[in-house]
CSV table of C-alpha atoms in Angstrom, one decimal:
chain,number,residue,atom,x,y,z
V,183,UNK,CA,-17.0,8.9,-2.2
V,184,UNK,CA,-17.0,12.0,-0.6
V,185,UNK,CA,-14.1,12.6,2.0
V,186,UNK,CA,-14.9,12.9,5.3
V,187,UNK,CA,-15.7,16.0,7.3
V,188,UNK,CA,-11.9,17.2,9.2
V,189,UNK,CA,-11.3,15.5,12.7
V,190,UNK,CA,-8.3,16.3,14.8
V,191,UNK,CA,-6.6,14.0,16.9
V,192,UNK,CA,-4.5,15.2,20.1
V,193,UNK,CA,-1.9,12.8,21.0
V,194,UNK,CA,0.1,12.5,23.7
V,195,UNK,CA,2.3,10.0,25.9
V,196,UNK,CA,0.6,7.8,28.2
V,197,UNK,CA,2.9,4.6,28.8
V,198,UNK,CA,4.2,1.8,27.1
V,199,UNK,CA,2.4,-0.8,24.7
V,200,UNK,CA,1.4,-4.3,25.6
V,201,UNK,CA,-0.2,-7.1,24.3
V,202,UNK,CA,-1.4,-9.3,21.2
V,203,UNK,CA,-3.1,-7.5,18.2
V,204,UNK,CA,-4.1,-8.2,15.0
V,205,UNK,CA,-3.9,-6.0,11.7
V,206,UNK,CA,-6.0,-5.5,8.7
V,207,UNK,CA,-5.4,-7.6,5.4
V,208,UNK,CA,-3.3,-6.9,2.9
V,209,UNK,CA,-4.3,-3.6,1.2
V,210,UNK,CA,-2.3,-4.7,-2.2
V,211,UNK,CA,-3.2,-8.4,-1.7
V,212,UNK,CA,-6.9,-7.1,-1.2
V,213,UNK,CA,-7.4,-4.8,-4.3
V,214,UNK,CA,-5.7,-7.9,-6.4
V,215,UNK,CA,-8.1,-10.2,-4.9
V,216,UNK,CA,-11.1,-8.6,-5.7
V,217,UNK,CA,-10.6,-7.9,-9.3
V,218,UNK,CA,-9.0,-11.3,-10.3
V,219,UNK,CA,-12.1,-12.6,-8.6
V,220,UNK,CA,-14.2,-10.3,-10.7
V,221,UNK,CA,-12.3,-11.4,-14.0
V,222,UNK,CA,-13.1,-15.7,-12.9
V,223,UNK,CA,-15.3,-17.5,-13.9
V,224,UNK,CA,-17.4,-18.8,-11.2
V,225,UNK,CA,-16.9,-18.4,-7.3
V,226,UNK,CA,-13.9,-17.3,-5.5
V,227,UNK,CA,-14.3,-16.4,-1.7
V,228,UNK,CA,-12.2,-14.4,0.4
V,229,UNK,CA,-11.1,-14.2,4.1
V,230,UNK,CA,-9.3,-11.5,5.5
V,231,UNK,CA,-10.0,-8.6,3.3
V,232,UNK,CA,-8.9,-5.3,4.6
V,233,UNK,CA,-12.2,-3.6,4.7
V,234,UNK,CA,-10.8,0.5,4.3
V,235,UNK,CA,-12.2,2.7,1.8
V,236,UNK,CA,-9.8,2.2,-0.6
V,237,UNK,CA,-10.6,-1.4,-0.6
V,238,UNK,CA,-14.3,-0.8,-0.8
V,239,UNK,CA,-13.6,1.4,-4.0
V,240,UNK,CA,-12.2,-1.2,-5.6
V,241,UNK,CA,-15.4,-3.8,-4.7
V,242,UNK,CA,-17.9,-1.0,-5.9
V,243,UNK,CA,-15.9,-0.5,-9.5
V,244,UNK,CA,-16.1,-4.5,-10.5
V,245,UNK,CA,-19.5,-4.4,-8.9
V,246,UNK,CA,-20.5,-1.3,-11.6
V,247,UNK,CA,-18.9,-3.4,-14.1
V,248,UNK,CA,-20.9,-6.8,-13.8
V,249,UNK,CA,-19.3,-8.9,-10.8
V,250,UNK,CA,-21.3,-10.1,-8.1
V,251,UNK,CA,-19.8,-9.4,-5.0
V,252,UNK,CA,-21.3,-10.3,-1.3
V,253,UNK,CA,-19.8,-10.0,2.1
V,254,UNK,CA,-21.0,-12.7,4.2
V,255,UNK,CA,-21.9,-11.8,8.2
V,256,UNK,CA,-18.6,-14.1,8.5
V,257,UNK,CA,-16.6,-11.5,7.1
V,258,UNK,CA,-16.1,-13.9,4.2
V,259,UNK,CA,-16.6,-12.3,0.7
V,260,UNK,CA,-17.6,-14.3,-2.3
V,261,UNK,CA,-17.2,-12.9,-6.0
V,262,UNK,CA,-19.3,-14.8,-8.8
V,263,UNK,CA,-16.7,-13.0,-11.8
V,264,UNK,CA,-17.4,-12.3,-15.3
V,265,UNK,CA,-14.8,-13.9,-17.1
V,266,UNK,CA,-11.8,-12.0,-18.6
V,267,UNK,CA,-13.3,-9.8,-21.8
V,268,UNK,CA,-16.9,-10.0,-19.9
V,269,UNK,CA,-16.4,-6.7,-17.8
V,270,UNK,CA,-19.9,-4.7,-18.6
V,271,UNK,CA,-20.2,-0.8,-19.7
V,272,UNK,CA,-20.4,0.9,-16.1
V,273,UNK,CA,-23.6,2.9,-16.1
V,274,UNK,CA,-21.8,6.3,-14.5
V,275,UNK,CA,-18.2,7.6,-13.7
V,276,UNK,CA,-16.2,5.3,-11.1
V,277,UNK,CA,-15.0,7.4,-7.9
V,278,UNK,CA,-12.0,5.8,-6.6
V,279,UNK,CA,-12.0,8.2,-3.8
V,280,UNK,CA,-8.1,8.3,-2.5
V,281,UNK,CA,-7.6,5.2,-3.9
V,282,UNK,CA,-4.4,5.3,-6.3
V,283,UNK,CA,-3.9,1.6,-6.6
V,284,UNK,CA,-7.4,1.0,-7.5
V,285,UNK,CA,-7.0,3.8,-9.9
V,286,UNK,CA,-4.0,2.8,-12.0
V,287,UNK,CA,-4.9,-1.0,-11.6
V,288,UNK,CA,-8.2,-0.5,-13.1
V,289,UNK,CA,-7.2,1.6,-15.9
V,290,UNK,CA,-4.7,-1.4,-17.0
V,291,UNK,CA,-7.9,-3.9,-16.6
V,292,UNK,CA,-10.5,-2.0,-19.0
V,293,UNK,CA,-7.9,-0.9,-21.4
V,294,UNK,CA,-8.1,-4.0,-23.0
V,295,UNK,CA,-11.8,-4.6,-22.6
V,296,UNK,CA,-14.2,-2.7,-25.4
V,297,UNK,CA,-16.3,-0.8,-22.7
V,298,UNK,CA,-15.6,3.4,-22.2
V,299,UNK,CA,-14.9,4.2,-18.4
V,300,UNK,CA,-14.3,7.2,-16.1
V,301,UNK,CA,-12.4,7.4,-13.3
V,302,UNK,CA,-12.7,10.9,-10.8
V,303,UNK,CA,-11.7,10.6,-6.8
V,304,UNK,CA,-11.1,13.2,-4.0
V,305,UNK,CA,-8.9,16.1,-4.0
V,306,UNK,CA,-5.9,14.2,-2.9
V,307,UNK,CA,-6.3,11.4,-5.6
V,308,UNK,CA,-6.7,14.2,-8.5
V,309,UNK,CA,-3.7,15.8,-7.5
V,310,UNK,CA,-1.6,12.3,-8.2
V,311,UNK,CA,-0.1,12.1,-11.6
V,312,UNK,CA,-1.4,9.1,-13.9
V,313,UNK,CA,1.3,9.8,-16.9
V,314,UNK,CA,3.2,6.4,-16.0
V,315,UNK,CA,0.4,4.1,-16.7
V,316,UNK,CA,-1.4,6.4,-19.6
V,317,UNK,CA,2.2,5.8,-21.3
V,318,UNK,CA,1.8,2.2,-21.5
V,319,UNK,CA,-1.2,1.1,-21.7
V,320,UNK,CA,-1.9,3.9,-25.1
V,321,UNK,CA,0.9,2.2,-26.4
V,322,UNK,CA,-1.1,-1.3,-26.2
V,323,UNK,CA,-4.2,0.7,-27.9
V,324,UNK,CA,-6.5,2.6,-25.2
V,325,UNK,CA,-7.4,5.7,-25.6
V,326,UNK,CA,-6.8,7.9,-22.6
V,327,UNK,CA,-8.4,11.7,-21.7
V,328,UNK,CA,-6.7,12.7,-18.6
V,329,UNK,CA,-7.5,16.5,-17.1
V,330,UNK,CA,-4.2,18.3,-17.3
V,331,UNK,CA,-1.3,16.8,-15.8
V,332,UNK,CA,-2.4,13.2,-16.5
V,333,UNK,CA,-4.7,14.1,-13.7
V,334,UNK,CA,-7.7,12.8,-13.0
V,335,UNK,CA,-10.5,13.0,-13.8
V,336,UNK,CA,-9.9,10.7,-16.6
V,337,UNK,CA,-11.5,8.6,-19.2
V,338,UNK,CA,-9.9,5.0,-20.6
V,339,UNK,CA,-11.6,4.1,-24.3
V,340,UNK,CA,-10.5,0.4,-24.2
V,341,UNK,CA,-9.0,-1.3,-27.2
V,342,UNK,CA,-10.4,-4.9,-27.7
V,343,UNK,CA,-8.1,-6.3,-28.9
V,344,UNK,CA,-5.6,-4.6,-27.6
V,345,UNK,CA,-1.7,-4.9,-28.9
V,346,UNK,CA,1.2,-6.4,-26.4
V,347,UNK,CA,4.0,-4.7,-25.4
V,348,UNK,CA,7.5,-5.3,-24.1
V,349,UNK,CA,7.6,-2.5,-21.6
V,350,UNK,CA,10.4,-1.8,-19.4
V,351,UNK,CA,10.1,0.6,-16.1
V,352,UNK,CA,11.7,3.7,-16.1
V,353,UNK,CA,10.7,4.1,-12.9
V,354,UNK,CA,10.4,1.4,-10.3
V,355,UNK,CA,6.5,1.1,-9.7
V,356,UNK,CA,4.3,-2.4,-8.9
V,357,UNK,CA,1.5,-0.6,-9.4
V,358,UNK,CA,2.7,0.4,-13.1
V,359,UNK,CA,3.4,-3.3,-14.0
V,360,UNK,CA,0.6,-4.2,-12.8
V,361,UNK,CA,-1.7,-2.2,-15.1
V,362,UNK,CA,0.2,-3.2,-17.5
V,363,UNK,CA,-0.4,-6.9,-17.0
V,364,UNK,CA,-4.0,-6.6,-16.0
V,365,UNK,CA,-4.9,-4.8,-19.4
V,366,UNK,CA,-2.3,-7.7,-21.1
V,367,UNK,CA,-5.1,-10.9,-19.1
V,368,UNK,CA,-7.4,-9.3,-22.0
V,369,UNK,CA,-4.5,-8.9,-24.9
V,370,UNK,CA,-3.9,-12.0,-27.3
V,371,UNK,CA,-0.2,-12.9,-27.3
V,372,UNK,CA,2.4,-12.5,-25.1
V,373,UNK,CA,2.6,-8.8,-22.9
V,374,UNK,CA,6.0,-8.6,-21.1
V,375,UNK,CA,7.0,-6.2,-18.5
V,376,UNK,CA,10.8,-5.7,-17.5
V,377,UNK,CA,11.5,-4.4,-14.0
V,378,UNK,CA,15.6,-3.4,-13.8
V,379,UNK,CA,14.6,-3.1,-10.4
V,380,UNK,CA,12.2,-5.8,-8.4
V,381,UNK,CA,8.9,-4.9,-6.8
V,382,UNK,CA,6.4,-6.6,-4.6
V,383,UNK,CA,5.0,-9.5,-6.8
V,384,UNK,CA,1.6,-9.9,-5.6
V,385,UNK,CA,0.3,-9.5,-8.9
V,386,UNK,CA,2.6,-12.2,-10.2
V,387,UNK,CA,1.8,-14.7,-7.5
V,388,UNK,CA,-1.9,-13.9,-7.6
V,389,UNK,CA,-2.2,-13.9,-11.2
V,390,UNK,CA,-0.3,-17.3,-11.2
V,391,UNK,CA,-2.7,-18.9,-8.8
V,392,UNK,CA,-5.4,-18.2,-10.7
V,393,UNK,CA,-4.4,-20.3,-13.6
V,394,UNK,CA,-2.9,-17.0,-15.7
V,395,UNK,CA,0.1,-18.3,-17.7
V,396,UNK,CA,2.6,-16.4,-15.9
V,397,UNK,CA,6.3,-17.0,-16.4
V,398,UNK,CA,9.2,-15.0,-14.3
V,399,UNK,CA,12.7,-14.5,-15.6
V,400,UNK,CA,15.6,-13.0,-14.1
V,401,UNK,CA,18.0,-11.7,-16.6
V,402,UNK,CA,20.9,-9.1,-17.1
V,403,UNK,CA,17.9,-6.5,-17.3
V,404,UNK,CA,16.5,-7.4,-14.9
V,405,UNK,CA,13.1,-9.3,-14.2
V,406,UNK,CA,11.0,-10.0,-17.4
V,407,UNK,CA,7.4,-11.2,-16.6
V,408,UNK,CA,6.0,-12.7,-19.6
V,409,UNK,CA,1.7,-13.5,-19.7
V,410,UNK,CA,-0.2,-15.2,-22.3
V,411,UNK,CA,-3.3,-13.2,-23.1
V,412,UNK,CA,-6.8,-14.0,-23.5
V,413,UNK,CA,-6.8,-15.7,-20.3
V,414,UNK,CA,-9.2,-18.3,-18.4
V,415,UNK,CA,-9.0,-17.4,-14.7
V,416,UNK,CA,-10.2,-20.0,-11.9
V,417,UNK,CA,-12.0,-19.3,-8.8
V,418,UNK,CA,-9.8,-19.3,-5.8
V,419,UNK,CA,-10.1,-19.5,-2.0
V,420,UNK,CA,-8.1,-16.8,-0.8
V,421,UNK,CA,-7.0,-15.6,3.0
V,422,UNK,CA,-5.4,-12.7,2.7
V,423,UNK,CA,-2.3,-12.1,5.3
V,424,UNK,CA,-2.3,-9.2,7.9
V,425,UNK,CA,-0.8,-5.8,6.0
V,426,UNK,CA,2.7,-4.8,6.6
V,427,UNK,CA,2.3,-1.7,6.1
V,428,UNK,CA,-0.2,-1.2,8.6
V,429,UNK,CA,2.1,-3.7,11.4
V,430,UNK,CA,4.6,-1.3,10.5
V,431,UNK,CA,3.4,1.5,12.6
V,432,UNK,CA,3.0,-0.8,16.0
V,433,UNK,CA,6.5,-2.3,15.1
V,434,UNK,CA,7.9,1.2,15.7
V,435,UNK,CA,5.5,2.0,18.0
V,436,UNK,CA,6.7,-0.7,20.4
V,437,UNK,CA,10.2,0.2,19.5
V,438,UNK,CA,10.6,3.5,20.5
V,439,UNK,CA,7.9,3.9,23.8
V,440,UNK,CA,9.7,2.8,26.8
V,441,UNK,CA,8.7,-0.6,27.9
V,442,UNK,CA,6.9,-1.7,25.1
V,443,UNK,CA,6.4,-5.7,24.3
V,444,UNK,CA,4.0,-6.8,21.6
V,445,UNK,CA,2.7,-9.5,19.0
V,446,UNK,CA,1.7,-8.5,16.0
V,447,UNK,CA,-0.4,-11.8,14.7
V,448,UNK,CA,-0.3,-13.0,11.1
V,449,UNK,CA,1.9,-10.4,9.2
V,450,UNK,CA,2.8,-11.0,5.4
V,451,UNK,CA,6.6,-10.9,5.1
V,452,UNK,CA,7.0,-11.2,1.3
V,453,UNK,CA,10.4,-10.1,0.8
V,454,UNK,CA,9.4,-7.6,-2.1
V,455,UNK,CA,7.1,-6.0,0.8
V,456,UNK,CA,9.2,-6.6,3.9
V,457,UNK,CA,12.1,-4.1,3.5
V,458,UNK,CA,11.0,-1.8,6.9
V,459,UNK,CA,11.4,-5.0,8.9
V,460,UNK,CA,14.9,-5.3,7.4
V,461,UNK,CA,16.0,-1.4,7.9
V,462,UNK,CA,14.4,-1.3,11.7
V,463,UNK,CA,16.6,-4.5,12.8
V,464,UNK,CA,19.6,-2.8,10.9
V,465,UNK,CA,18.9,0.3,13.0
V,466,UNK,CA,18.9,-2.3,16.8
V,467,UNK,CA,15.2,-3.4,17.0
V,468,UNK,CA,14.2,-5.9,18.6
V,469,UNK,CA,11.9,-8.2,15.8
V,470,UNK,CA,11.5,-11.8,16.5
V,471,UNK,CA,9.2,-13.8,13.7
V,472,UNK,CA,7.4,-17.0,15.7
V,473,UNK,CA,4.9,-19.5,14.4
V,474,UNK,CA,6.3,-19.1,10.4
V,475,UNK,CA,4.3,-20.4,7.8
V,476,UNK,CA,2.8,-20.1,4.5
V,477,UNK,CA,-0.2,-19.0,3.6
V,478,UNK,CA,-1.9,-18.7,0.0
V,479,UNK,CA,1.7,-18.6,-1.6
V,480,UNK,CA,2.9,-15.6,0.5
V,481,UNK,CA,5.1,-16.2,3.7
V,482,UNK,CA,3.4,-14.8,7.3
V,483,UNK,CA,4.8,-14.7,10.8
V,484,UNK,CA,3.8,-13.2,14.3
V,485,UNK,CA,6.1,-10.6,14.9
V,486,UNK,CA,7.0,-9.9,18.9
V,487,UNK,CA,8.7,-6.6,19.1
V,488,UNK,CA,10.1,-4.8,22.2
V,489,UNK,CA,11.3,-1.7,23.0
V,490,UNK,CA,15.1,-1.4,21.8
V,491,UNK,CA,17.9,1.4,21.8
V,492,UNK,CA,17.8,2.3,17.9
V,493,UNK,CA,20.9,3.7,16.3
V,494,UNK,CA,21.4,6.0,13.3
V,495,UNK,CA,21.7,4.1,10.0
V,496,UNK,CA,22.0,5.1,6.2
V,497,UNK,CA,19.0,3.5,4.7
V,498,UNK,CA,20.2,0.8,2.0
V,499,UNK,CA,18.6,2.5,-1.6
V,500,UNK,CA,17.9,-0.5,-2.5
V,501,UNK,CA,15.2,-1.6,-0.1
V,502,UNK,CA,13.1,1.7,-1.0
V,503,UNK,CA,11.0,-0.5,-3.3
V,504,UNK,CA,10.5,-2.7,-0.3
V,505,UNK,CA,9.4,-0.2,2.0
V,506,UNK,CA,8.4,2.9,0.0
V,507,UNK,CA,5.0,3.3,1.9
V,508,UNK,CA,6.8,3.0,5.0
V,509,UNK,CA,9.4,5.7,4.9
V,510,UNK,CA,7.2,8.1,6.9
V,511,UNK,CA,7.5,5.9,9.8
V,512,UNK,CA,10.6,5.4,9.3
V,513,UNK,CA,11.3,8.7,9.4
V,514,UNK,CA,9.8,8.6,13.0
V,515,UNK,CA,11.9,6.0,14.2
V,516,UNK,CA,14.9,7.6,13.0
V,517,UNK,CA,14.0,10.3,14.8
V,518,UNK,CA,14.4,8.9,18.2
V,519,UNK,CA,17.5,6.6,17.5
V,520,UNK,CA,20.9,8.1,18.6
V,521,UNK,CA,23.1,9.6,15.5
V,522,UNK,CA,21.6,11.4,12.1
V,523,UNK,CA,19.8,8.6,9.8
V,524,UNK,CA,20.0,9.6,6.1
V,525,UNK,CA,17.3,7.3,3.6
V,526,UNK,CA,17.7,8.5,-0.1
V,527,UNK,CA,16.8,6.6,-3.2
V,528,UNK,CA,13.1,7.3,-2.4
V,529,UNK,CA,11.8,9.7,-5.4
V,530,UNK,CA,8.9,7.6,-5.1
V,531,UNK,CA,7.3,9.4,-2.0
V,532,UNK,CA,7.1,12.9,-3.9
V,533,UNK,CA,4.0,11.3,-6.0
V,534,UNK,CA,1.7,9.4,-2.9
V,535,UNK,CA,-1.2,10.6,-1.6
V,536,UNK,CA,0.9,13.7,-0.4
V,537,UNK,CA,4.8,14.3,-1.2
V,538,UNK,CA,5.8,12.5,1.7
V,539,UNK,CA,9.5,14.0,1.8
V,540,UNK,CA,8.0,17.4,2.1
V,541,UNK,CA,5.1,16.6,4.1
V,542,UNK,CA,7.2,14.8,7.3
V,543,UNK,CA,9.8,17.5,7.1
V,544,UNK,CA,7.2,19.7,8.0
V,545,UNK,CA,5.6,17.5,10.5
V,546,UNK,CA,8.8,16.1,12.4
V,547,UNK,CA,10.3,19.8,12.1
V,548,UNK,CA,6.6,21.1,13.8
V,549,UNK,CA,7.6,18.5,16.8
V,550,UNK,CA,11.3,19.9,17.5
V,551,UNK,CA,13.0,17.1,15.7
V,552,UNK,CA,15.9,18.4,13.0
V,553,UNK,CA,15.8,17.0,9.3
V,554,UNK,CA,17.3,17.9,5.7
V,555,UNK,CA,15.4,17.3,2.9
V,556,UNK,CA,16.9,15.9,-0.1
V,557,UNK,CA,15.6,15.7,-3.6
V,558,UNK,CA,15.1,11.9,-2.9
V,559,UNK,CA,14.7,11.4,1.1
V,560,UNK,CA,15.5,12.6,4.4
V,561,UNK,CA,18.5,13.0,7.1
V,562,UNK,CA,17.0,12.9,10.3
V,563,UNK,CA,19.1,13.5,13.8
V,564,UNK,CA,18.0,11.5,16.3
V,565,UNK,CA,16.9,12.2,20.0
V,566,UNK,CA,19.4,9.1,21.1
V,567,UNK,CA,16.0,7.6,23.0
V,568,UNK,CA,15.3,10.9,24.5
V,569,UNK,CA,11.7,11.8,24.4
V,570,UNK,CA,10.8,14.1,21.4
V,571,UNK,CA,9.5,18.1,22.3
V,572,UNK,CA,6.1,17.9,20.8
V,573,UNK,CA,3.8,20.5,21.0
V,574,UNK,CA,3.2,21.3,17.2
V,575,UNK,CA,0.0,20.9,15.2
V,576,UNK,CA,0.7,18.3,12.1
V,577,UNK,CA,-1.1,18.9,8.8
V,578,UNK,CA,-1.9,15.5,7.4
V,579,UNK,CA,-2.8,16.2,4.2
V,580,UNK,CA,-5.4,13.9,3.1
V,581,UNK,CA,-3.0,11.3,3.8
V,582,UNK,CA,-3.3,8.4,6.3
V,583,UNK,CA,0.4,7.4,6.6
V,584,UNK,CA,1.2,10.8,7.4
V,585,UNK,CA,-1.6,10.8,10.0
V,586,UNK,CA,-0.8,7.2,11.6
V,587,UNK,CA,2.5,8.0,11.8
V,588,UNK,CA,2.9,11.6,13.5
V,589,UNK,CA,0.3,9.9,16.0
V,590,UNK,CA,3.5,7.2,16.7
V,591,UNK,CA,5.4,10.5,16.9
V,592,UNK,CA,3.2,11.4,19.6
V,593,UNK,CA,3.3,8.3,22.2
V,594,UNK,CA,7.4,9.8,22.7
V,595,UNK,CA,6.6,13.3,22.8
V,596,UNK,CA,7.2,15.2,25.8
V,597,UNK,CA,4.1,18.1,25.1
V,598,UNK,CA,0.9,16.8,23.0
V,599,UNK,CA,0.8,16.5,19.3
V,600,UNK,CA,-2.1,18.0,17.4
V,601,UNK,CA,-3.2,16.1,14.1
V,602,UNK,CA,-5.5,18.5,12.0
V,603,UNK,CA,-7.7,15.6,10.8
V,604,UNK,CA,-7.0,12.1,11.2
V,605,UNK,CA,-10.2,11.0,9.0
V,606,UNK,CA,-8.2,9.9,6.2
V,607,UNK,CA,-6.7,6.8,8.2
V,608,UNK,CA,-10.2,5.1,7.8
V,609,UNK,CA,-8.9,4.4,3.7
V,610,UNK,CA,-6.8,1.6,5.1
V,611,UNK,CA,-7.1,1.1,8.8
V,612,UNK,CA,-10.5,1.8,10.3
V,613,UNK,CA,-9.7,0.2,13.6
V,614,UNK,CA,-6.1,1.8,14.2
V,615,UNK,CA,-7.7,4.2,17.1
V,616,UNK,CA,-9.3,1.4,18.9
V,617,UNK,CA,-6.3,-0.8,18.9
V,618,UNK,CA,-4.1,1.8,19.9
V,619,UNK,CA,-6.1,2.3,23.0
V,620,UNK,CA,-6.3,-1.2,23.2
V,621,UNK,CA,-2.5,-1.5,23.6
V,622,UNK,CA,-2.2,1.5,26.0
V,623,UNK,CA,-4.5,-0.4,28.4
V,624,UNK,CA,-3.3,-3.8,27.9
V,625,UNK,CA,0.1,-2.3,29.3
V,626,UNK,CA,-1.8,-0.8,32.6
């Protein structure tokens, strides 16, 4: 999975935003979908599925490992799975392309399985360190071969069967846990993974309705999720919610551009995911959630969001778990709000698909907007609702956040932003260009 060749964007102010859209499925619900589908027995079908790159990798690694997996001209997918302990000896490396989630998720899945895998992806993903989840799960028996750095490329030897663990995070990380209780569906016993501090669950909800025996604990050390191994999983229907993340960047889109009014259909609001939502109201937006409901155990909502004075705030720490992959739009809202906005507690964004700290310094600081970087976030001084100067070319870095949301940055600049190469946005929102000018001429 080869990225794509560079293609620049230039972005510039044409108007406010208007009407109804919808976004693509939950990329973390998604990936989870797919493989828990893979490791049932018998057929699980799912609606919604974001359809990105990083999704796809995911669908073409349980594929190479035995599960039969169709999209229907619906747009519905069905996956006839293996079982647990019936994953198959992939014939040839696994490229995971920019796909971290995949990545680290899958090496928890075959580390308990007795089949030899190897995992390589673009140059983005094999600059990402894997140390965090090659701790654990060679504690519980795999044997791991990472290039230098815990870098991939990588090879997982998995241990069948493979020891359980009481693990607690040093470092907040979903994706950590859930390795770790992926690789424990496969462990006899009982693997346990302590999180001093909470984030998103979709594992734990997922792996729960799927028949897993899954308990959740809260305790002075925080949450302990307990699993019972050698697991029977049960084929599920599943509709997977619309992606905050990806609602994130039209939420502050229709913020911060003058005139803006729009409805954002069918949004996932799990608290452990919903923390932008949270900071962006403490900040003056204007959010209101209509038509409420539940679907597939997680809580959805239309969001309608107009344009609002935003003031400075300091970002509570404690919702970075919440929010960590929306920080970079964040940062963008902050920097059109009136006062200096200061998030910390975000170490987190230092290992994505780029550092994200360093990487919207530069880009905000290319536009004319001041910041001070901090070891763990960003200060940011607002424009007070003025328009932002522009005129600077963004390096994206490989990495589709940074690239979605400089191009928010550049609907409230006063000269034209330049992108270097918006391709990578296609890994979790193919459509964003086409609803974006979708929205600028529903507004007309």
């Amino acid at each position: 999975m080869s990225h794509a060749s560079p293609r620049p964007l230039e972005i510039a102010h044409t108007g406010p935003l208007a009407g109804r859209l919808t976004v693509p499925g939950d990329k973390s619900i998604s990936h989870r979908a797919l493989m828990l589908s893979a490791l049932a027995v018998g057929e699980s079908r799912i609606e919604g599925l974001l359809e990105g790159e990083d999704v796809l990798a995911t669908a073409a690694a349980m594929r190479a490992m035995g599960a039969d997996i169709v999209r229907g001209d619906d747009g519905i997918w069905t996956v006839n799975g293996v079982g647990v302990g019936g994953l198959l000896q992939p014939e040839q490396a696994l490229d995971m392309g920019n796909s971290g989630t995949s990545t680290r998720l899958l090496m928890g899945l075959v580390s308990s399985h007795g089949i030899t895998v190897t995992f390589t992806g673009d140059a983005s993903l094999s600059a990402r360190p894997m140390a965090r989840v090659i701790e654990p799960l060679s504690t519980m028996g795999a044997d791991i071969t990472a290039s230098p750095g815990g870098r991939l490329p990588l090879m997982v030897r998995g241990m069948n069967p493979a020891v359980p663990i009481r693990y607690t995070l040093p470092v907040a990380s979903a994706q950590v846990k859930s390795a770790i209780l992926l690789a424990g569906l496969n462990t006899p016993g009982i693997t346990r993974v302590i999180e001093p501090v909470a984030t998103r669950d979709h594992s734990e909800r997922m792996l729960a309705g799927f028949g897993a025996d899954l308990t959740v604990e809260e305790t002075t050390e925080g949450r302990i999720i307990s699993l019972a191994g050698e697991a029977e999983l049960k084929p599920q229907q599943i509709v997977v919610p619309g992606d905050p993340s990806s609602a994130a960047f039209w939420v502050v889109a229709a913020s911060i551009v003058p005139g803006s009014d729009i409805v954002v259909a069918n949004v996932g609001l799990n608290p452990t995911r919903a923390g932008i939502f949270t900071a962006l109201r403490l900040m003056g937006a204007d959010i209101t959630e209509e038509n409420a409901r539940t679907v597939g155990g997680e809580p959805v909502a239309d969001l309608r969001v107009r344009h609002a004075a935003l003031s400075a705030i300091e970002v509570p720490a404690d919702l970075a778990p919440s929010m960590i992959d929306e920080y970079p739009v964040l940062f963008v809202a902050a920097a059109c709000a009136t006062g200096r906005t200061v998030a910390r507690g975000a170490h987190e964004l230092r290992v994505k698909e780029s550092d994200r700290i360093a990487a919207m310094a530069a880009a905000l600081g290319a536009i004319g907007v001041e910041t001070e970087e901090f070891e763990d976030g960003l200060a940011i001084q607002g424009s007070g609702g003025a328009p932002l100067p522009g005129g600077g070319t963004i390096a994206s870095l490989l990495d589709h956040r940074i690239a979605m949301s400089m191009t928010v940055a550049g609907l409230v600049s006063t000269r034209s932003v330049t992108i270097d190469d918006v391709s990578p946005v296609a890994t979790s929102y193919p459509m964003f260009f086409q609803t974006l000018d979708e929205l600028r001429k529903q507004a007309l």
